[in-house]
Each structure stands twice: as structure tokens, then as C-alpha cells.
């Protein structure tokens, strides 16, 4: 084969490959082919959020399992005071977060960090700001017995659930064939299976990525371009626009002290690797317009300021106000359809049920 023929063959292969990737995403959903240069450039760095629930390896998310997960997620009786459910700090009405700098837990105690959203968390490669839980199942074991969150003594979780008669049936249906289904591992599995349904597809930016050039207006388009050209996408990329890697907060220049208090060493606490000091999981930017305040300290209350801080600390740039506004317009196009989850009716307590502590 001469050089020219080789060229033709490789061009044909390229065309084929291009055609495939522009027709389907990994879930087989349609992605229209397009000539819009900005859509094509964006597809190199980002992926549309699939419709439908995310998947967790090894979990068969039957409707009964997801329904039990929704109950447990919403049940304040998993806390010592019977007041603080997961939903208290990760509310479906507040973008999966709690609209506070740091959360209020047991006996009005403040945690040390801002509550990240649970929406689309199934697409993060690890959980928590420092990535100390490898997935949603492992994460769900943390807050229930955390003394400043739900504060339920670890050995009281199962006796409490067993003392609420209706749970026997709900666990039996969710874990058919399991002789003793009310177990902590199953609690975590059910909550994780429910959380995997908390996804927000169909944001304007998803429609844009799928080929609808009209889904973003002029300001959003300029913002997207600036987001890519300035290098924001080096960290905030992929299906979740983040959630896939760790980065130092202050790569280019140190953040103000109130945004990076020295006592919170970030990922270093997990790995003890000096390179990870003040490193955090890059947060997802999906639904970011719904989840102020921002950063692990929750000290920044508006997106303009968050973008300005990021440009300075991560990229060493001072962006003109117009560019900041354009990026913010783009970030607002990341708000998707919020989960249509229902408030579950929880099984009532019986006279013999474990009582709350004050
Ligand atoms: C008192 C408030 C509070 C309660 C109650 C609470 N959380 Fe959280 N949640 C937080 C905070 C704060 C963090 C971040 C902590 C950190 O990174 O160190 C967090 C982190 C998470 C994350 C990680 C998200 C990410 O992107 O890293 C998930 C998932 C989550 N919580 C789910 C749950 C579930 C499930 C429950 C109930 C079993 C629950 N939370 C109860 C405050 C709370
Ligand atoms: C080198 C990696 C990196 C780059 C580049 C980067 N970010 Fe970030 N971003 C992070 C990390 C890490 C955090 C979490 C910081 C913290 O609170 O500890 C973050 C946080 C954010 C937040 C707050 C999210 C939340 O839920 O609180 C926004 C908004 C944001 N980035 C936008 C941007 C924009 C816009 C750009 C470009 C101007 C950008 N980022 C560039 C790593 C990066």
C-alpha cells in the first residue's frame, strides 16, 4: 500500500471512530453529530450525564432495595436524638446539600467541613473531601455513628432498627433469601443503592454536549470556552465536571487563610504523603448554582467569588469581571433535572422501640 492509500485508510478509520463516538454515549444514548466547533471541543473534556440511575458494581438495585434505601436515608431515628436523618444535611430541596458553611449535627455541634452534594455522587471516584471512603457503600457507614453528626452508638443502630416492627418486612423484601437481613452492611448497601438514583440529567449543558447547539446562549458559550481555555477543565472534567481526582487548593497561589485553615490538612490525613497536604477531591460542578456556600470550608457564598478565587489560587490568573460573569453563566447551565424522589412513609415506633436521647 502506498503512502496515499494508507492516508485514505486511516482517514476512513478516523471518520468511523468519529461517527461512533458522536452517535452514542456509553449507555447507548443518542448523541447527534454536529459541526459546532465548541461542542466538539467540549466533548473532548466532558461527558453528558446518562439518563437514569447510576450503577454500583455488585449491587442489584431492585425497586424494593431502593425503597428501603430511601426510608433509611430519610429516617431521623438512625440518629441518637431521632432528629437528624441523612436528608437533614443532604436535602433534595437544597441540591443535595444543606446551604450552611458547616453542618449542624448532634446537640447543635458543628462539623469541620461543608456538606458536599449527594447528587451524582455515584459518579465520584471516591467520597468525602479527602476521599477517605472509596465508594457510597463505604461512605454510608460513616455519619450514623459519627459523634458530631448522627451520634448513634455503633452497637445501637441494629437494635434500634429491629425495635421498629415495620422494618423487618422492608429488609426482608429488599434482601430476599437473607436470613438475618437487618445488618449494618445491608443498611449501607440500601442507602448506597438509593443514592445512586439521585442523579440530575438533562442540564442545558448535557443537551449541548449531545448536539443541541441552541441549549447554551451566547454568555454560556463564552463561559464554556473560557472555562476550557483557562484550564479549569484540567481538574473539573468528565461526566461529573470534577469528582475524578485530587488537587492541592492553592496550586498557583495560596488561598486566603479563612478558606484554607491550617488545621485541615486534606488528603494528607488519609495518605500521610507530604505531596497531599492541602489536597482535596476536586468537587463536582454539577448543580453548583444550587449548593452555595462553596469550598470545603463553606466560607464563600456566591459563585462569582468562588470563580475568582479558583482562577487566582489554581491558575494564577486575575480574570476580568466580564469573563467571571460568563463562566458563572456557564456554571448555571450545569443545573439538571432534580431527582423526583418521594418522602417515604416510615414504619411507626412501637411501645418497645428504642427511645431518643436529648
Ligand atoms: C450533620 C450533617 C450530616 C449528616 C447527618 C450526614 N452527612 Fe453526609 N456529609 C456531611 C459532611 C459535612 C460531609 C463532608 C465531610 C468530609 O468530607 O469530611 C458529608 C459527606 C457525604 C458524602 C460524600 C460526598 C462527596 O462528594 O464526597 C456523602 C455521599 C454523604 N455525606 C452521604 C450521607 C448519608 C448517606 C448520610 C446518612 C447516613 C449522611 N451523609 C449524613 C454532613 C452530613
Ligand atoms: C488544579 C485543579 C483545579 C483547577 C485548575 C480548578 N479547580 Fe476548581 N476546585 C478544585 C479543588 C481542589 C476545589 C476544592 C477546594 C476546597 O474547597 O478545598 C475546587 C473548588 C471549586 C469550586 C467550589 C465547588 C464547591 O462545591 O464548593 C468551584 C465553583 C470551582 N472550583 C470552579 C473552578 C473554576 C471556574 C476554575 C477555573 C477558573 C477552576 N475551578 C479551576 C480544583 C481545581
Coordinates of N, CA and C and ligand atoms in Angstrom, one line a residue, residues 129 227 231-232 234-236 247-249 251 280-285 288 291 293-297 303 306-307 310-311 314-315 319 327 331, ligand 2:
X129 N -14.4 15.0 51.1 CA -13.5 16.0 50.6 C -12.0 15.4 50.5
X227 N -13.8 28.6 30.4 CA -13.6 27.5 31.3 C -12.5 26.5 30.8
X231 N -8.1 26.6 31.6 CA -7.6 25.4 32.3 C -8.4 24.9 33.5
X232 N -9.6 25.4 33.7 CA -10.5 24.9 34.7 C -10.8 23.4 34.5
X234 N -8.9 21.2 33.4 CA -7.9 20.3 33.7 C -8.2 19.5 35.0
X235 N -9.0 20.1 35.9 CA -9.4 19.4 37.1 C -10.9 19.1 37.1
X236 N -11.7 20.0 36.6 CA -13.2 19.8 36.6 C -13.6 19.3 35.3
X247 N -6.6 17.5 44.0 CA -5.7 18.6 43.7 C -5.4 19.5 44.9
X248 N -4.3 20.1 45.0 CA -3.9 21.0 46.0 C -4.8 22.2 45.9
X249 N -5.4 22.7 47.0 CA -6.1 24.0 47.0 C -5.0 25.0 47.2
X251 N -2.6 25.6 44.1 CA -1.6 25.2 43.2 C -0.7 26.3 42.8
X280 N -7.4 18.2 48.0 CA -8.8 17.8 48.2 C -9.4 17.2 47.0
X281 N -10.4 16.4 47.1 CA -11.1 15.9 46.0 C -11.6 17.0 45.2
X282 N -11.4 17.1 43.9 CA -12.0 18.2 43.1 C -13.5 18.0 43.1
X283 N -14.2 19.0 43.6 CA -15.7 18.7 43.7 C -16.4 18.8 42.3
X284 N -17.5 18.1 42.3 CA -18.3 18.2 41.1 C -18.8 19.6 40.9
X285 N -19.0 20.1 39.7 CA -19.6 21.4 39.5 C -21.0 21.2 39.0
X288 N -24.0 23.3 40.7 CA -23.3 24.2 41.6 C -24.0 25.5 41.9
X291 N -25.9 25.0 45.3 CA -25.3 24.5 46.5 C -24.3 25.4 47.2
X293 N -23.2 27.6 50.3 CA -21.8 28.2 50.1 C -20.8 27.2 49.7
X294 N -19.6 27.7 49.2 CA -18.7 26.9 48.5 C -17.4 26.7 49.2
X295 N -16.7 25.7 48.7 CA -15.4 25.2 49.2 C -15.5 24.3 50.5
X296 N -14.5 23.6 50.9 CA -14.6 22.7 52.0 C -14.9 23.4 53.3
X297 N -14.6 24.7 53.3 CA -14.9 25.5 54.5 C -16.3 26.1 54.4
X303 N -21.1 32.5 43.6 CA -20.3 31.8 42.5 C -19.3 32.8 41.9
X306 N -16.4 32.5 44.1 CA -15.7 31.2 44.0 C -14.9 31.1 42.7
X307 N -15.4 31.6 41.6 CA -14.7 31.5 40.4 C -13.4 32.4 40.4
X310 N -10.8 30.6 42.5 CA -10.3 29.5 41.7 C -9.3 29.9 40.7
X311 N -9.6 31.0 39.9 CA -8.7 31.5 38.9 C -7.4 31.9 39.5
X314 N -5.7 28.5 41.7 CA -5.4 27.2 40.9 C -4.7 27.6 39.6
X315 N -4.9 28.8 39.1 CA -4.3 29.1 37.8 C -3.4 30.3 37.8
X319 N -9.0 37.2 36.5 CA -9.9 37.3 35.3 C -10.7 38.6 35.3
X327 N -18.3 32.8 32.9 CA -18.1 31.4 33.5 C -19.2 31.1 34.4
X331 N -21.6 27.9 34.4 CA -21.8 27.0 35.5 C -23.3 26.8 35.8
Ligands
LIG2 C1 -5.7 22.3 39.8 C2 -7.1 21.8 39.9 C3 -8.2 22.9 39.7 C4 -8.4 23.8 38.8 C5 -7.4 24.2 37.6 C6 -9.6 24.5 39.1 N1 -10.2 24.0 40.2 FE1 -12.0 24.5 41.0 N2 -11.6 23.3 42.6 C7 -10.5 22.5 42.7 C8 -10.5 22.0 44.1 C9 -9.4 21.1 44.7 C10 -11.6 22.5 44.8 C11 -11.9 22.3 46.2 C12 -11.2 23.4 47.0 C13 -11.5 23.3 48.5 O1 -12.5 23.7 49.0 O2 -10.7 22.7 49.2 C14 -12.3 23.3 43.8 C15 -13.5 24.0 44.0 C16 -14.2 24.7 43.0 C17 -15.5 25.3 43.3 C18 -16.3 25.2 44.5 C19 -17.1 23.9 44.5 C20 -17.9 23.6 45.7 O3 -18.8 22.7 45.6 O4 -17.7 24.1 46.8 C21 -15.8 26.0 42.1 C22 -17.1 26.7 41.8 C23 -14.7 25.8 41.2 N3 -13.8 25.0 41.8 C24 -14.7 26.3 39.9 C25 -13.5 26.4 39.2 C26 -13.3 27.2 38.0 C27 -14.3 28.2 37.4 C28 -12.0 27.1 37.6 C29 -11.3 27.8 36.5 C30 -11.2 29.3 36.7 C31 -11.4 26.1 38.5 N4 -12.3 25.7 39.4 C32 -10.1 25.6 38.3 C33 -9.5 22.2 41.8 C34 -9.4 23.0 40.6

